[in-house]
CSV table of C-alpha atoms in Angstrom, one decimal:
chain,number,residue,atom,x,y,z
X,1,UNK,CA,0.1,0.1,0.2
X,2,UNK,CA,0.9,3.7,-0.8
X,3,UNK,CA,1.6,4.3,3.1
X,4,UNK,CA,4.3,1.7,3.1
X,5,UNK,CA,6.0,3.2,-0.1
X,6,UNK,CA,5.5,7.1,1.0
X,7,UNK,CA,6.5,6.9,4.7
X,8,UNK,CA,10.3,6.7,3.6
X,9,UNK,CA,12.9,9.1,4.8
X,10,UNK,CA,14.7,12.0,2.9
X,11,UNK,CA,17.9,10.2,1.6
X,12,UNK,CA,19.1,13.4,-0.3
X,13,UNK,CA,18.2,17.1,-0.6
X,14,UNK,CA,20.0,20.0,-2.3
X,15,UNK,CA,20.6,23.6,-1.3
X,16,UNK,CA,17.6,24.8,-3.0
X,17,UNK,CA,15.4,22.3,-0.8
X,18,UNK,CA,17.1,23.6,2.2
X,19,UNK,CA,16.4,27.4,1.2
X,20,UNK,CA,12.7,26.6,0.7
X,21,UNK,CA,12.0,24.8,3.7
X,22,UNK,CA,14.5,26.9,6.1
X,23,UNK,CA,16.0,23.6,7.6
X,24,UNK,CA,19.6,22.8,7.5
X,25,UNK,CA,20.5,19.6,5.3
X,26,UNK,CA,21.4,17.6,8.2
X,27,UNK,CA,18.1,18.5,9.8
X,28,UNK,CA,16.3,16.6,6.8
X,29,UNK,CA,18.4,13.8,5.5
X,30,UNK,CA,17.2,10.6,7.2
X,31,UNK,CA,14.0,12.2,8.6
X,32,UNK,CA,10.5,11.3,7.7
X,33,UNK,CA,9.1,13.2,4.9
X,34,UNK,CA,6.3,14.2,7.2
X,35,UNK,CA,8.1,16.9,8.9
X,36,UNK,CA,7.5,18.9,5.8
X,37,UNK,CA,3.9,18.8,5.9
X,38,UNK,CA,1.3,21.0,8.1
X,39,UNK,CA,-0.9,18.2,8.7
X,40,UNK,CA,-1.7,14.4,8.1
X,41,UNK,CA,-4.4,15.0,5.7
X,42,UNK,CA,-2.0,17.0,3.7
X,43,UNK,CA,0.9,14.2,3.6
X,44,UNK,CA,-1.7,11.3,3.4
X,45,UNK,CA,-3.2,13.3,0.2
X,46,UNK,CA,0.3,13.6,-1.6
X,47,UNK,CA,1.0,9.9,-1.1
X,48,UNK,CA,-2.4,9.0,-2.5
X,49,UNK,CA,-2.3,11.0,-5.5
X,50,UNK,CA,1.2,10.8,-6.3
X,51,UNK,CA,1.7,7.4,-6.4
X,52,UNK,CA,-1.5,6.8,-8.3
X,53,UNK,CA,-0.2,9.1,-11.0
X,54,UNK,CA,3.1,7.0,-11.1
X,55,UNK,CA,1.1,3.7,-11.4
X,56,UNK,CA,-1.0,4.9,-14.2
X,57,UNK,CA,1.5,7.2,-15.9
X,58,UNK,CA,4.9,6.5,-14.7
X,59,UNK,CA,5.3,10.1,-13.2
X,60,UNK,CA,3.1,12.0,-10.7
X,61,UNK,CA,2.5,15.7,-10.2
X,62,UNK,CA,0.6,17.1,-7.1
X,63,UNK,CA,0.0,20.6,-5.4
X,64,UNK,CA,0.5,20.6,-1.8
X,65,UNK,CA,1.7,22.5,1.1
X,66,UNK,CA,4.7,22.6,2.9
X,67,UNK,CA,5.8,23.6,6.6
X,68,UNK,CA,8.8,25.6,6.7
X,69,UNK,CA,11.0,25.5,9.7
X,70,UNK,CA,10.0,29.3,10.7
X,71,UNK,CA,6.2,28.2,11.0
X,72,UNK,CA,5.4,29.6,7.7
X,73,UNK,CA,3.1,27.5,5.2
X,74,UNK,CA,4.2,27.5,1.5
X,75,UNK,CA,2.3,26.3,-1.6
X,76,UNK,CA,4.5,23.7,-3.5
X,77,UNK,CA,4.3,21.9,-6.8
X,78,UNK,CA,5.7,18.3,-6.5
X,79,UNK,CA,6.6,16.3,-9.5
X,80,UNK,CA,8.1,12.8,-8.7
X,81,UNK,CA,9.6,9.9,-10.8
X,82,UNK,CA,10.3,6.6,-9.4
X,83,UNK,CA,13.8,5.2,-9.4
X,84,UNK,CA,12.7,2.2,-10.7
X,85,UNK,CA,9.4,2.0,-12.7
X,86,UNK,CA,8.9,-1.9,-11.9
X,87,UNK,CA,9.6,-1.4,-8.3
X,88,UNK,CA,8.0,1.5,-6.3
X,89,UNK,CA,9.7,0.4,-3.1
X,90,UNK,CA,13.1,1.8,-4.3
X,91,UNK,CA,11.6,5.1,-3.6
X,92,UNK,CA,11.5,8.5,-6.0
X,93,UNK,CA,13.3,11.3,-6.7
X,94,UNK,CA,11.1,14.7,-6.6
X,95,UNK,CA,11.3,18.3,-7.6
X,96,UNK,CA,9.8,20.9,-5.7
X,97,UNK,CA,8.6,24.1,-7.1
X,98,UNK,CA,7.5,27.2,-4.8
X,99,UNK,CA,4.4,28.5,-6.3
X,100,UNK,CA,3.2,30.3,-3.2
X,101,UNK,CA,3.2,33.6,-5.2
X,102,UNK,CA,1.5,32.1,-8.0
X,103,UNK,CA,-1.4,30.9,-5.5
X,104,UNK,CA,-1.7,34.3,-4.3
X,105,UNK,CA,-2.2,35.7,-7.6
X,106,UNK,CA,-4.7,33.1,-8.7
X,107,UNK,CA,-6.5,34.1,-5.3
X,108,UNK,CA,-6.5,37.7,-6.2
X,109,UNK,CA,-7.5,37.3,-9.7
X,110,UNK,CA,-10.4,35.0,-8.5
X,111,UNK,CA,-11.1,38.0,-6.2
X,112,UNK,CA,-11.0,40.5,-8.9
X,113,UNK,CA,-12.9,38.6,-11.4
X,114,UNK,CA,-15.9,38.1,-8.6
X,115,UNK,CA,-15.6,41.9,-8.2
X,116,UNK,CA,-15.7,42.8,-12.1
X,117,UNK,CA,-18.8,40.3,-12.3
X,118,UNK,CA,-20.8,42.3,-10.0
X,119,UNK,CA,-19.7,45.7,-11.5
X,120,UNK,CA,-20.9,44.6,-15.0
X,121,UNK,CA,-24.2,43.5,-13.3
X,122,UNK,CA,-24.4,46.9,-11.8
X,123,UNK,CA,-23.8,48.3,-15.1
X,124,UNK,CA,-25.9,46.5,-17.0
X,125,UNK,CA,-28.5,47.3,-14.2
X,126,UNK,CA,-27.8,51.0,-14.8
X,127,UNK,CA,-28.0,50.7,-19.0
X,128,UNK,CA,-31.3,49.0,-18.4
X,129,UNK,CA,-32.9,51.8,-16.4
X,130,UNK,CA,-31.5,54.4,-18.1
X,131,UNK,CA,-32.7,52.9,-21.3
X,132,UNK,CA,-36.1,53.0,-20.1
X,133,UNK,CA,-36.3,56.3,-18.5
X,134,UNK,CA,-34.8,57.9,-21.8
X,135,UNK,CA,-37.4,56.5,-23.9
X,136,UNK,CA,-40.2,58.3,-22.4
X,137,UNK,CA,-39.1,61.8,-23.5
X,138,UNK,CA,-38.1,60.1,-26.9
X,139,UNK,CA,-41.8,59.0,-27.4
X,140,UNK,CA,-43.0,62.7,-26.6
X,141,UNK,CA,-40.5,64.0,-29.1
X,142,UNK,CA,-41.4,62.0,-31.8
X,143,UNK,CA,-45.3,62.5,-31.1
X,144,UNK,CA,-44.5,66.2,-30.9
X,145,UNK,CA,-43.1,66.1,-34.3
X,146,UNK,CA,-45.8,64.5,-35.7
X,147,UNK,CA,-48.2,66.9,-34.1
X,148,UNK,CA,-46.0,69.8,-35.3
X,149,UNK,CA,-46.5,68.7,-39.0
X,150,UNK,CA,-50.3,68.5,-38.4
X,151,UNK,CA,-50.3,72.0,-37.3
X,152,UNK,CA,-48.3,73.3,-40.1
X,153,UNK,CA,-50.9,71.6,-42.6
X,154,UNK,CA,-53.8,73.5,-40.7
X,155,UNK,CA,-52.3,76.6,-40.8
X,156,UNK,CA,-51.2,76.6,-44.3
X,157,UNK,CA,-54.9,75.6,-45.0
X,158,UNK,CA,-56.2,78.4,-42.8
X,159,UNK,CA,-53.9,80.7,-44.5
X,160,UNK,CA,-55.0,79.9,-47.9
X,161,UNK,CA,-58.6,80.6,-46.7
X,162,UNK,CA,-57.4,84.2,-45.0
X,163,UNK,CA,-56.9,86.1,-48.3
X,164,UNK,CA,-53.5,87.4,-47.1
X,165,UNK,CA,-51.5,89.8,-49.3
X,166,UNK,CA,-49.0,88.2,-51.9
X,167,UNK,CA,-46.0,89.5,-49.9
X,168,UNK,CA,-47.4,88.0,-46.5
X,169,UNK,CA,-47.6,84.7,-48.4
X,170,UNK,CA,-44.2,85.0,-50.0
X,171,UNK,CA,-42.9,85.6,-46.1
X,172,UNK,CA,-44.4,82.6,-45.0
X,173,UNK,CA,-44.1,80.2,-47.7
X,174,UNK,CA,-40.2,79.5,-47.1
X,175,UNK,CA,-41.0,78.9,-43.2
X,176,UNK,CA,-43.9,76.4,-43.9
X,177,UNK,CA,-42.8,74.9,-46.9
X,178,UNK,CA,-39.0,74.5,-46.4
X,179,UNK,CA,-37.7,75.6,-42.5
X,180,UNK,CA,-40.3,73.9,-40.5
X,181,UNK,CA,-40.5,70.5,-42.5
X,182,UNK,CA,-36.8,70.3,-42.9
X,183,UNK,CA,-36.5,70.9,-39.2
X,184,UNK,CA,-39.2,68.2,-38.3
X,185,UNK,CA,-37.2,65.8,-40.9
X,186,UNK,CA,-33.9,66.3,-38.7
X,187,UNK,CA,-36.0,66.0,-35.6
X,188,UNK,CA,-37.5,62.8,-36.8
X,189,UNK,CA,-34.0,61.1,-38.0
X,190,UNK,CA,-32.4,62.2,-34.8
X,191,UNK,CA,-35.3,60.4,-32.6
X,192,UNK,CA,-35.0,57.3,-34.9
X,193,UNK,CA,-31.1,57.3,-34.5
X,194,UNK,CA,-31.7,57.5,-30.7
X,195,UNK,CA,-34.6,54.9,-30.7
X,196,UNK,CA,-31.8,52.6,-32.4
X,197,UNK,CA,-29.3,53.4,-29.9
X,198,UNK,CA,-31.6,52.7,-26.9
X,199,UNK,CA,-32.6,49.5,-28.4
X,200,UNK,CA,-29.0,48.6,-28.7
X,201,UNK,CA,-28.3,49.4,-25.1
X,202,UNK,CA,-31.5,47.7,-23.9
X,203,UNK,CA,-30.1,44.4,-25.9
X,204,UNK,CA,-26.8,44.8,-24.4
X,205,UNK,CA,-28.2,44.8,-20.9
X,206,UNK,CA,-30.2,42.0,-21.4
X,207,UNK,CA,-27.7,39.8,-23.3
X,208,UNK,CA,-24.3,41.1,-21.3
X,209,UNK,CA,-22.8,41.2,-24.6
X,210,UNK,CA,-24.4,42.7,-28.2
X,211,UNK,CA,-23.8,39.9,-31.0
X,212,UNK,CA,-22.7,41.1,-34.3
X,213,UNK,CA,-25.3,40.9,-37.2
X,214,UNK,CA,-23.1,41.0,-40.2
X,215,UNK,CA,-24.6,42.1,-43.5
X,216,UNK,CA,-24.0,43.9,-46.8
X,217,UNK,CA,-24.0,47.7,-45.7
X,218,UNK,CA,-25.0,50.6,-48.2
X,219,UNK,CA,-22.4,53.2,-46.8
X,220,UNK,CA,-23.6,56.0,-48.6
X,221,UNK,CA,-26.9,55.5,-47.3
X,222,UNK,CA,-25.5,54.8,-43.6
X,223,UNK,CA,-23.2,57.7,-43.8
X,224,UNK,CA,-26.0,60.1,-45.3
X,225,UNK,CA,-28.1,58.8,-42.1
X,226,UNK,CA,-25.3,59.8,-39.7
X,227,UNK,CA,-24.8,63.4,-41.2
X,228,UNK,CA,-28.7,64.0,-41.2
X,229,UNK,CA,-28.5,63.6,-37.4
X,230,UNK,CA,-25.6,66.1,-37.0
X,231,UNK,CA,-27.1,68.5,-39.6
X,232,UNK,CA,-27.9,71.4,-36.8
X,233,UNK,CA,-24.3,71.1,-35.6
X,234,UNK,CA,-22.7,71.2,-39.0
X,235,UNK,CA,-25.0,74.4,-39.6
X,236,UNK,CA,-24.0,76.0,-36.3
X,237,UNK,CA,-20.3,76.0,-36.9
X,238,UNK,CA,-20.3,76.7,-40.4
X,239,UNK,CA,-18.6,73.4,-41.3
X,240,UNK,CA,-18.3,72.0,-44.9
X,241,UNK,CA,-18.9,68.5,-45.4
X,242,UNK,CA,-17.8,66.5,-48.4
X,243,UNK,CA,-18.8,62.9,-49.3
X,244,UNK,CA,-17.3,61.2,-52.1
X,245,UNK,CA,-19.1,57.8,-53.6
X,246,UNK,CA,-18.5,55.1,-50.8
X,247,UNK,CA,-17.9,51.6,-51.7
X,248,UNK,CA,-20.1,48.8,-49.6
X,249,UNK,CA,-18.9,46.9,-46.8
X,250,UNK,CA,-19.8,44.0,-44.6
X,251,UNK,CA,-20.4,45.0,-41.0
X,252,UNK,CA,-23.1,45.1,-38.2
X,253,UNK,CA,-25.1,48.4,-39.2
X,254,UNK,CA,-25.6,49.7,-35.4
X,255,UNK,CA,-21.8,49.4,-34.5
X,256,UNK,CA,-20.6,51.0,-37.9
X,257,UNK,CA,-23.3,53.8,-37.7
X,258,UNK,CA,-21.9,54.5,-34.5
X,259,UNK,CA,-18.0,54.6,-35.4
X,260,UNK,CA,-19.0,57.2,-38.3
X,261,UNK,CA,-21.2,59.1,-36.0
X,262,UNK,CA,-18.4,59.2,-33.3
X,263,UNK,CA,-15.8,60.4,-36.1
X,264,UNK,CA,-18.1,63.1,-37.3
X,265,UNK,CA,-19.0,64.5,-33.9
X,266,UNK,CA,-15.4,64.4,-32.7
X,267,UNK,CA,-14.6,66.3,-35.9
X,268,UNK,CA,-16.9,69.1,-35.2
X,269,UNK,CA,-16.4,69.2,-31.3
X,270,UNK,CA,-12.2,69.2,-31.6
X,271,UNK,CA,-12.1,71.3,-34.6
X,272,UNK,CA,-9.6,74.4,-34.8
X,273,UNK,CA,-11.7,77.2,-34.0
X,274,UNK,CA,-9.2,79.6,-35.8
X,275,UNK,CA,-10.2,78.3,-39.1
X,276,UNK,CA,-13.1,76.5,-40.9
X,277,UNK,CA,-14.4,73.0,-40.2
X,278,UNK,CA,-13.8,70.8,-43.3
X,279,UNK,CA,-14.9,67.1,-43.1
X,280,UNK,CA,-14.2,64.8,-46.2
X,281,UNK,CA,-15.5,61.4,-46.1
X,282,UNK,CA,-14.4,59.1,-48.9
X,283,UNK,CA,-13.6,55.5,-49.2
X,284,UNK,CA,-11.9,53.0,-51.5
X,285,UNK,CA,-11.8,49.3,-52.1
């Protein structure tokens, strides 16, 4: 049985062994290996596991703990090879590696992973709550945009019956036929974009990670939509935006949309105030 084989004396030790355990060579040679273990359980486990591996595979490797002379317990990786594979009673040679620092790192990594998991859960909860909170004003914005369009139609109809002078009609026409409809269009485009972003955030909060949905993208249409959402900012800063003929690509529409939206917004935000902002978007295969 393993106990007969394992409960043998330490016949030879090297300087590194003495350094790891704090014992002098003469304090170890001739003594039972039990002196190195903090408990019978540790000692017995190594005997059972190591000799099981040796019998099955010819060598044995096991993690255990050693009790140094100064009382400190260290983590050790033991690798053992029998002197005679056909006769285990002749003993084994073993190599011991101090893995205390590695074990401490593993424990710390496990702790940090747990903390990270908790923080991710908190972040997902925040994303979920925020997305729901933002959806209410978004719905209002979309509703009032539609109401604005209805009001413009009613005003146009009433003005047609009011008998206004040609000069007044000429003054009102650009507002009712171009400025207000154009502003309404940009409101709707921005609201649609925000709705897509909120949907993406909700999806992310439910899944933990948003899967990519790869498909063929019309980049001219995509960039046009991005520019429509920032048209007001472009006009306010007097920027000149030039878009060439863009080749299509394969990608996730929401993610690629976000990339170009960030690029354009950054170009506007961090422009050189001393000169006109010029944004050129082009592509090639």
